[in-house]
CSV table of C-alpha atoms in Angstrom, one decimal:
chain,number,residue,atom,x,y,z
A,214,MET,CA,11.5,-17.1,4.6
A,215,ALA,CA,14.5,-19.7,4.2
A,216,THR,CA,12.8,-23.5,3.5
A,217,MET,CA,14.3,-27.1,4.1
A,218,GLN,CA,15.8,-27.0,0.6
A,219,ASP,CA,17.4,-23.9,1.0
A,220,VAL,CA,19.4,-25.1,4.4
A,221,ALA,CA,20.2,-28.7,2.5
A,222,ARG,CA,21.9,-26.7,-0.5
A,223,ARG,CA,23.6,-24.1,2.4
A,224,ALA,CA,25.0,-27.3,4.1
A,225,GLY,CA,25.9,-29.6,1.2
A,226,VAL,CA,23.3,-32.3,1.5
A,227,SER,CA,20.2,-33.7,0.7
A,228,VAL,CA,17.1,-32.6,2.3
A,229,SER,CA,16.1,-36.1,3.6
A,230,THR,CA,19.2,-35.4,5.4
A,231,VAL,CA,17.5,-32.0,6.8
A,232,SER,CA,14.8,-33.9,7.7
A,233,TYR,CA,16.6,-36.7,9.9
A,234,VAL,CA,18.3,-34.2,11.7
A,235,LEU,CA,15.5,-32.2,12.4
A,236,THR,CA,13.4,-35.1,13.6
A,237,GLY,CA,15.8,-37.9,14.6
A,238,ALA,CA,14.2,-40.5,12.7
A,239,ARG,CA,18.1,-41.7,11.5
A,240,PRO,CA,21.3,-41.7,12.9
A,241,ILE,CA,23.0,-38.9,11.5
A,242,SER,CA,26.8,-38.4,12.1
A,243,GLN,CA,28.2,-35.1,14.8
A,244,ALA,CA,30.2,-33.6,11.5
A,245,THR,CA,26.8,-33.8,9.2
A,246,ARG,CA,24.2,-32.8,12.0
A,247,ALA,CA,27.1,-30.0,12.5
A,248,LYS,CA,27.0,-28.7,9.0
A,249,VAL,CA,22.9,-28.9,8.9
A,250,LEU,CA,22.6,-26.8,12.1
A,251,SER,CA,25.2,-24.1,10.9
A,252,ALA,CA,23.4,-23.5,7.7
A,253,MET,CA,19.9,-23.4,9.7
A,254,ALA,CA,21.6,-20.4,11.9
A,255,GLU,CA,22.7,-18.8,8.9
A,256,LEU,CA,19.5,-18.9,7.3
A,257,ASP,CA,17.6,-18.2,10.3
A,258,TYR,CA,16.1,-21.0,9.6
A,259,GLN,CA,12.6,-21.6,11.8
A,260,PRO,CA,11.2,-25.5,11.4
A,261,ASN,CA,8.0,-25.6,11.5
A,262,ALA,CA,6.2,-27.2,14.9
A,263,MET,CA,5.5,-31.0,13.4
A,264,ALA,CA,9.1,-31.0,12.8
A,265,ARG,CA,10.4,-29.7,16.0
A,266,GLY,CA,7.5,-32.8,17.8
A,267,LEU,CA,9.2,-35.5,16.0
A,268,ALA,CA,12.5,-34.3,17.3
A,269,SER,CA,11.4,-34.1,20.3
A,270,ARG,CA,8.5,-36.8,20.8
A,271,ARG,CA,5.9,-33.7,21.2
A,272,SER,CA,3.7,-31.1,19.8
A,273,ARG,CA,4.0,-28.5,22.1
A,274,ILE,CA,0.2,-28.4,21.8
A,275,LEU,CA,-2.3,-28.4,24.6
A,276,GLY,CA,-6.3,-28.9,24.1
A,277,LEU,CA,-8.7,-27.5,25.7
A,278,LEU,CA,-12.0,-29.7,25.6
A,279,MET,CA,-14.8,-26.9,26.3
A,280,PRO,CA,-18.2,-27.7,24.9
A,281,MET,CA,-19.4,-24.4,23.5
A,282,ASP,CA,-23.1,-23.7,22.0
A,283,GLU,CA,-24.4,-21.0,19.2
A,284,ARG,CA,-23.6,-18.0,22.3
A,285,GLY,CA,-20.3,-18.9,22.2
A,286,LEU,CA,-18.1,-17.9,25.2
A,287,GLY,CA,-18.7,-15.3,27.7
A,288,ALA,CA,-16.4,-13.1,29.3
A,289,THR,CA,-16.6,-15.4,32.5
A,290,GLU,CA,-15.9,-18.3,30.3
A,291,THR,CA,-13.3,-16.3,28.7
A,292,ALA,CA,-11.1,-15.8,31.5
A,293,PHE,CA,-10.5,-19.4,32.2
A,294,VAL,CA,-9.2,-19.3,28.7
A,295,THR,CA,-6.9,-16.6,28.7
A,296,GLY,CA,-5.3,-17.7,32.3
A,297,ALA,CA,-4.8,-21.1,30.5
A,298,ALA,CA,-3.6,-19.7,27.2
A,299,ALA,CA,-1.0,-17.7,28.6
A,300,ALA,CA,0.4,-20.1,31.3
A,301,ALA,CA,0.9,-22.3,27.9
A,302,SER,CA,2.5,-19.7,25.8
A,303,ALA,CA,5.0,-18.9,29.0
A,304,ALA,CA,5.9,-22.6,28.7
A,305,GLY,CA,6.1,-22.6,25.2
A,306,TYR,CA,3.3,-24.4,24.6
A,307,HIS,CA,0.3,-23.9,22.2
A,308,LEU,CA,-3.3,-24.2,23.5
A,309,VAL,CA,-5.8,-25.5,21.5
A,310,LEU,CA,-9.6,-25.3,21.7
A,311,SER,CA,-11.9,-27.9,20.8
A,312,PRO,CA,-15.8,-27.5,21.5
A,313,ILE,CA,-16.0,-31.3,23.1
A,314,GLY,CA,-18.4,-32.4,25.1
A,315,ALA,CA,-19.1,-35.4,27.5
A,316,GLY,CA,-21.3,-36.9,24.2
A,317,GLU,CA,-18.6,-36.8,21.7
A,318,VAL,CA,-16.6,-39.3,23.0
A,319,ASP,CA,-15.8,-40.6,19.4
A,320,GLU,CA,-14.6,-37.6,18.0
A,321,LEU,CA,-12.6,-37.1,21.3
A,322,ARG,CA,-10.7,-40.4,20.5
A,323,ARG,CA,-10.2,-39.8,17.1
A,324,LEU,CA,-8.1,-36.5,18.2
A,325,ALA,CA,-6.6,-38.2,20.8
A,326,SER,CA,-5.2,-41.0,18.8
A,327,GLN,CA,-3.6,-39.1,16.4
A,328,ARG,CA,-1.1,-37.8,19.3
A,329,MET,CA,-1.5,-34.7,18.7
A,330,LEU,CA,-1.9,-33.6,22.1
A,331,ASP,CA,0.8,-33.2,24.6
A,332,GLY,CA,-2.2,-33.2,27.5
A,333,ALA,CA,-5.4,-32.2,27.8
A,334,LEU,CA,-7.5,-29.7,30.1
A,335,LEU,CA,-11.4,-30.9,30.6
A,336,MET,CA,-14.2,-27.8,31.2
A,337,GLU,CA,-18.0,-27.9,31.5
A,338,VAL,CA,-17.3,-31.4,33.7
A,339,GLN,CA,-19.8,-33.4,34.4
A,340,LEU,CA,-19.8,-35.4,37.2
A,341,ASP,CA,-19.8,-38.7,34.8
A,342,ASP,CA,-17.7,-37.2,32.6
A,343,PRO,CA,-16.8,-40.2,29.9
A,344,ARG,CA,-14.2,-38.0,28.2
A,345,VAL,CA,-12.0,-39.1,31.2
A,346,ASP,CA,-12.4,-42.4,30.6
A,347,VAL,CA,-11.2,-42.3,26.9
A,348,LEU,CA,-8.1,-39.9,27.9
A,349,ARG,CA,-7.3,-42.5,30.4
A,350,GLU,CA,-7.0,-45.2,28.1
A,351,LEU,CA,-5.2,-43.7,25.8
A,352,SER,CA,-3.0,-42.5,28.4
A,353,VAL,CA,-3.1,-38.2,27.4
A,354,PRO,CA,-2.2,-37.0,30.3
A,355,LEU,CA,-5.4,-34.7,31.7
A,356,VAL,CA,-6.1,-32.0,34.5
A,357,LEU,CA,-9.9,-31.2,35.1
A,358,ILE,CA,-11.1,-27.7,35.6
A,359,GLY,CA,-13.9,-28.8,37.6
A,360,ARG,CA,-14.0,-32.1,39.1
A,361,THR,CA,-16.3,-35.4,38.7
A,362,ALA,CA,-17.7,-37.5,41.1
A,363,ASP,CA,-15.2,-39.5,42.2
A,364,THR,CA,-11.7,-37.8,41.9
A,365,THR,CA,-9.8,-41.0,42.6
A,366,GLY,CA,-6.3,-40.6,40.8
A,367,LEU,CA,-7.6,-37.4,39.0
A,368,SER,CA,-5.6,-34.1,39.2
A,369,TYR,CA,-8.0,-30.9,38.9
A,370,VAL,CA,-8.7,-27.3,39.8
A,371,ASP,CA,-12.2,-26.1,40.8
A,372,ILE,CA,-14.2,-23.5,42.3
A,373,ASP,CA,-15.5,-24.3,46.3
A,374,PHE,CA,-18.8,-24.0,45.5
A,375,ASP,CA,-19.7,-25.3,49.2
A,376,ARG,CA,-18.0,-21.6,50.2
A,377,THR,CA,-18.8,-19.8,47.7
A,378,VAL,CA,-22.8,-20.1,47.9
A,379,ARG,CA,-22.2,-19.9,51.9
A,380,ASP,CA,-20.6,-16.5,51.6
A,381,ALA,CA,-23.6,-15.2,49.2
A,382,VAL,CA,-26.2,-16.5,51.3
A,383,ASP,CA,-24.7,-15.0,54.6
A,384,HIS,CA,-24.1,-11.8,52.7
A,385,LEU,CA,-27.7,-11.6,52.1
A,386,VAL,CA,-29.0,-13.3,55.4
A,387,ARG,CA,-26.7,-10.2,57.1
A,388,LEU,CA,-28.9,-7.9,55.2
A,389,GLY,CA,-31.4,-9.1,57.1
A,390,HIS,CA,-33.2,-11.1,53.8
A,391,ARG,CA,-35.0,-14.4,54.8
A,392,ARG,CA,-37.2,-15.5,51.5
A,393,ILE,CA,-34.6,-15.8,49.2
A,394,VAL,CA,-34.7,-17.8,46.1
A,395,TYR,CA,-31.7,-19.6,44.0
A,396,VAL,CA,-31.9,-19.2,40.1
A,397,ASN,CA,-29.8,-22.1,38.8
A,398,HIS,CA,-29.1,-23.4,35.1
A,399,SER,CA,-31.5,-25.2,32.7
A,400,PRO,CA,-33.4,-28.6,33.7
A,401,ALA,CA,-32.0,-30.7,31.2
A,402,THR,CA,-27.7,-28.9,32.5
A,403,ILE,CA,-28.8,-30.6,36.0
A,404,ALA,CA,-30.5,-33.7,34.6
A,405,HIS,CA,-26.9,-34.3,32.6
A,406,GLY,CA,-25.0,-33.9,36.0
A,407,TYR,CA,-23.5,-30.3,35.2
A,408,GLY,CA,-21.1,-30.5,38.1
A,409,PRO,CA,-21.7,-26.7,39.2
A,410,ALA,CA,-25.3,-27.4,38.8
A,411,LEU,CA,-25.4,-29.8,41.2
A,412,ARG,CA,-22.9,-28.7,44.0
A,413,THR,CA,-24.2,-25.3,44.0
A,414,ARG,CA,-27.9,-27.1,44.1
A,415,ASP,CA,-26.8,-28.9,47.1
A,416,ALA,CA,-24.4,-25.8,48.7
A,417,PHE,CA,-27.7,-23.8,48.7
A,418,VAL,CA,-29.8,-26.8,50.2
A,419,ALA,CA,-27.3,-26.4,53.3
A,420,ALA,CA,-26.7,-23.0,54.0
A,421,MET,CA,-30.2,-21.9,54.2
A,422,SER,CA,-30.6,-25.1,56.5
A,423,GLY,CA,-28.0,-23.6,58.5
A,424,HIS,CA,-30.0,-20.5,59.0
A,425,GLY,CA,-33.2,-22.1,59.4
A,426,LEU,CA,-34.4,-21.3,56.3
A,427,ASP,CA,-36.2,-22.5,53.5
A,428,PRO,CA,-34.4,-23.1,50.2
A,429,LEU,CA,-36.3,-22.5,47.6
A,430,MET,CA,-34.3,-23.2,44.0
A,431,ILE,CA,-35.6,-22.8,40.1
A,432,ALA,CA,-33.9,-24.2,37.3
A,433,ALA,CA,-33.7,-21.4,34.2
A,434,GLU,CA,-32.9,-21.6,30.8
A,435,ASP,CA,-29.5,-20.2,29.6
A,436,SER,CA,-31.0,-17.2,28.1
A,437,ALA,CA,-32.6,-14.1,29.5
A,438,ALA,CA,-35.8,-15.2,28.6
A,439,GLY,CA,-35.5,-18.2,31.1
A,440,GLY,CA,-34.3,-15.7,33.5
A,441,ARG,CA,-37.8,-13.7,33.2
A,442,ASP,CA,-40.0,-16.8,33.2
A,443,ALA,CA,-37.6,-17.9,36.6
A,444,LEU,CA,-38.6,-15.2,38.5
A,445,SER,CA,-42.2,-15.6,37.6
A,446,GLU,CA,-42.5,-18.8,38.4
A,447,ALA,CA,-40.2,-17.5,41.6
A,448,PHE,CA,-43.0,-15.5,42.8
A,449,ASP,CA,-45.6,-17.7,42.0
A,450,ARG,CA,-44.2,-20.0,44.8
A,451,ALA,CA,-42.5,-17.5,47.0
A,452,PRO,CA,-44.2,-13.7,46.9
A,453,ASP,CA,-42.9,-12.4,49.4
A,454,LEU,CA,-39.3,-13.5,48.0
A,455,SER,CA,-36.7,-10.2,48.6
A,456,ALA,CA,-33.7,-11.7,47.5
A,457,VAL,CA,-32.5,-13.6,44.1
A,458,LEU,CA,-29.2,-15.6,44.2
A,459,ALA,CA,-28.3,-16.6,40.5
A,460,MET,CA,-25.8,-18.6,38.8
A,461,ASN,CA,-26.7,-18.0,35.4
A,462,GLU,CA,-25.1,-15.2,34.0
A,463,SER,CA,-27.5,-15.9,30.6
A,464,ALA,CA,-30.9,-15.5,32.9
A,465,VAL,CA,-29.3,-12.7,35.0
A,466,PHE,CA,-30.2,-10.0,32.8
A,467,GLY,CA,-33.7,-11.5,32.2
A,468,ILE,CA,-34.1,-11.5,36.2
A,469,LEU,CA,-33.7,-8.0,36.4
A,470,GLY,CA,-35.3,-7.1,33.3
A,471,GLU,CA,-38.6,-8.6,34.9
A,472,LEU,CA,-38.0,-6.6,37.8
A,473,ALA,CA,-38.5,-3.5,35.9
A,474,ARG,CA,-41.0,-4.5,34.1
A,475,ARG,CA,-43.2,-5.2,37.2
A,476,GLY,CA,-41.9,-2.1,38.7
A,477,LEU,CA,-39.4,-3.2,41.8
A,478,ALA,CA,-36.5,-1.5,42.5
A,479,VAL,CA,-33.1,-3.7,43.1
A,480,PRO,CA,-32.3,-3.5,45.6
A,481,GLY,CA,-34.9,-1.5,47.6
A,482,ASP,CA,-37.9,-4.5,46.7
A,483,VAL,CA,-35.1,-6.9,45.2
A,484,SER,CA,-32.0,-7.9,46.1
A,485,VAL,CA,-29.7,-9.8,43.4
A,486,VAL,CA,-26.3,-11.5,43.8
A,487,SER,CA,-24.8,-13.2,40.9
A,488,MET,CA,-22.4,-16.2,41.7
A,489,VAL,CA,-19.2,-17.1,39.3
A,490,THR,CA,-19.0,-14.1,37.7
A,491,SER,CA,-16.4,-11.6,36.0
A,492,PRO,CA,-16.3,-8.2,37.0
A,493,GLN,CA,-16.8,-7.4,33.5
A,494,VAL,CA,-20.1,-8.9,33.3
A,495,ALA,CA,-21.1,-7.8,36.5
A,496,GLU,CA,-20.6,-4.0,35.5
A,497,LEU,CA,-23.0,-4.6,32.3
A,498,ALA,CA,-25.7,-4.5,34.6
A,499,THR,CA,-27.5,-1.7,36.1
A,500,PRO,CA,-27.1,-1.7,38.9
A,501,ALA,CA,-23.9,-3.1,38.8
A,502,LEU,CA,-24.2,-6.8,40.0
A,503,THR,CA,-23.1,-7.5,43.4
A,504,ALA,CA,-21.6,-10.9,42.6
A,505,MET,CA,-18.9,-13.6,43.7
A,506,THR,CA,-16.4,-12.7,41.3
A,507,SER,CA,-15.2,-16.1,39.7
A,508,PRO,CA,-11.2,-16.7,39.6
A,509,GLY,CA,-11.3,-18.1,36.0
A,510,SER,CA,-8.0,-16.8,34.9
A,511,ALA,CA,-6.3,-18.3,38.4
A,512,LEU,CA,-7.9,-21.7,38.0
A,513,GLY,CA,-6.9,-21.5,34.1
A,514,ARG,CA,-3.0,-20.8,35.2
A,515,ILE,CA,-3.2,-23.4,38.0
A,516,ALA,CA,-4.8,-26.3,35.3
A,517,VAL,CA,-1.8,-25.2,32.8
A,518,GLU,CA,0.7,-25.4,35.6
A,519,THR,CA,0.0,-28.7,36.5
A,520,LEU,CA,-0.8,-30.1,33.5
A,521,LEU,CA,2.8,-29.5,32.4
A,522,ARG,CA,4.2,-31.2,35.6
A,523,HIS,CA,2.6,-34.6,34.2
A,524,ILE,CA,3.7,-34.3,31.0
A,525,ASP,CA,7.1,-32.7,31.9
A,526,ALA,CA,8.0,-35.3,34.2
A,527,ASP,CA,5.5,-38.3,33.5
A,528,SER,CA,4.8,-37.7,37.2
A,529,GLY,CA,1.5,-39.4,38.8
A,530,GLU,CA,1.4,-37.4,42.0
A,531,ILE,CA,-2.2,-36.2,41.6
A,532,TYR,CA,-2.6,-32.2,42.5
A,533,GLN,CA,-6.2,-31.0,43.6
A,534,GLN,CA,-7.3,-27.8,44.8
A,535,LEU,CA,-10.6,-25.7,44.9
A,536,LEU,CA,-10.6,-21.7,45.3
A,537,PRO,CA,-13.5,-19.9,46.5
A,538,CYS,CA,-15.1,-16.9,44.5
A,539,VAL,CA,-14.6,-13.6,46.1
A,540,LEU,CA,-17.9,-11.3,47.3
A,541,GLU,CA,-17.4,-7.7,45.5
A,542,VAL,CA,-20.6,-5.7,46.7
A,543,ARG,CA,-21.5,-3.7,44.2
A,544,GLY,CA,-25.6,-2.1,43.9
A,545,SER,CA,-27.5,-4.7,43.2
A,546,SER,CA,-27.8,-6.1,47.0
A,547,GLY,CA,-29.2,-4.2,50.2
A,548,PRO,CA,-31.4,-4.6,53.4
A,549,PRO,CA,-35.1,-5.9,52.3
A,550,GLY,CA,-37.6,-3.1,52.0
A,551,THR,CA,-35.5,-0.3,51.3
A,552,ALA,CA,-36.9,1.0,48.0
A,553,GLY,CA,-37.0,4.8,47.8
A,554,GLY,CA,-34.1,5.4,50.3
A,555,ALA,CA,-32.5,3.8,53.3
A,556,ALA,CA,-34.0,0.9,55.2
A,557,GLY,CA,-37.4,1.5,56.8
A,558,ASP,CA,-37.8,5.0,55.3
A,559,GLY,CA,-38.9,4.6,51.6
A,560,PRO,CA,-42.7,3.2,50.1
A,561,ALA,CA,-44.3,0.2,50.4
A,562,ARG,CA,-42.9,-2.4,48.4
A,563,PRO,CA,-44.9,-3.2,45.0
A,564,THR,CA,-46.8,-6.7,45.5
A,565,PRO,CA,-44.8,-8.8,43.9
A,566,GLY,CA,-47.2,-10.4,40.9
A,567,ARG,CA,-48.0,-6.6,39.8
A,568,THR,CA,-47.6,-6.3,35.9
């Protein structure tokens, strides 16, 4: 592989002259520039990304700021990332994942101050997210995959949680369910102002109230054990529940396990619908989960395209879009009281609290 020294020898110039041609740091005569470029072409020399960035004042690197815990990325989160990465690559950019959350503003300030990022995408957005203020202060272009409480002057793409929850509740109500429990994210996640958890909580109340039904939400830790505990609490508070709506992929498998442990059939005794879920996750369950399928890949792509418009045109035009999840009916939802057969034909529904 050719080096900068090889180019300098071929062109008959110093290494520093080759560097000046690449970076534009000093004026170089047209004749000398032509010799250097010709030598680069003959040697098939590929300048590194840093040198190209210095020449264009761009790094061609986009940062995806997404906090992660020990569980890493699930299939649904990965769809957001792959959609964004594909759009960045198609435009000649690299997407770098950085696990910086709302509580790590000092780390973000250090990263952004180095000017290594042409722009930033923010995921796991809180209603009051200090990362937004840091990036604005340092004039780093940004787009949210999610929404703060005040979106004035901010470009974002997000899930339409109002419509998504309404469609999920409507599906269960049409099947005949009247006692529906919503299993949300953890109490800490809600307390910290995580946008999706709060928006779905409010949307669930509105959707259930619109049908004249009492809403019951259970906050669950993001784990299978959290799902089992949430279901136990749900039966304690609503022994007649016939359907569970969940936006917690880690917990939903614990919910299914606890239902099986209690001898309750899905969907014959209790229907389960998972929200903001990828088809890959939905198909892992037995039965396969009826789900509100996440538009993650599309949101990731649109976010990058929006960010690049801000970067390339230095445009102040704000772009805001909501996309709903799409209902995909699989094997985990059906009319209430149908264990062992069609509605009304099966055996009596087991006692919810049975162990």
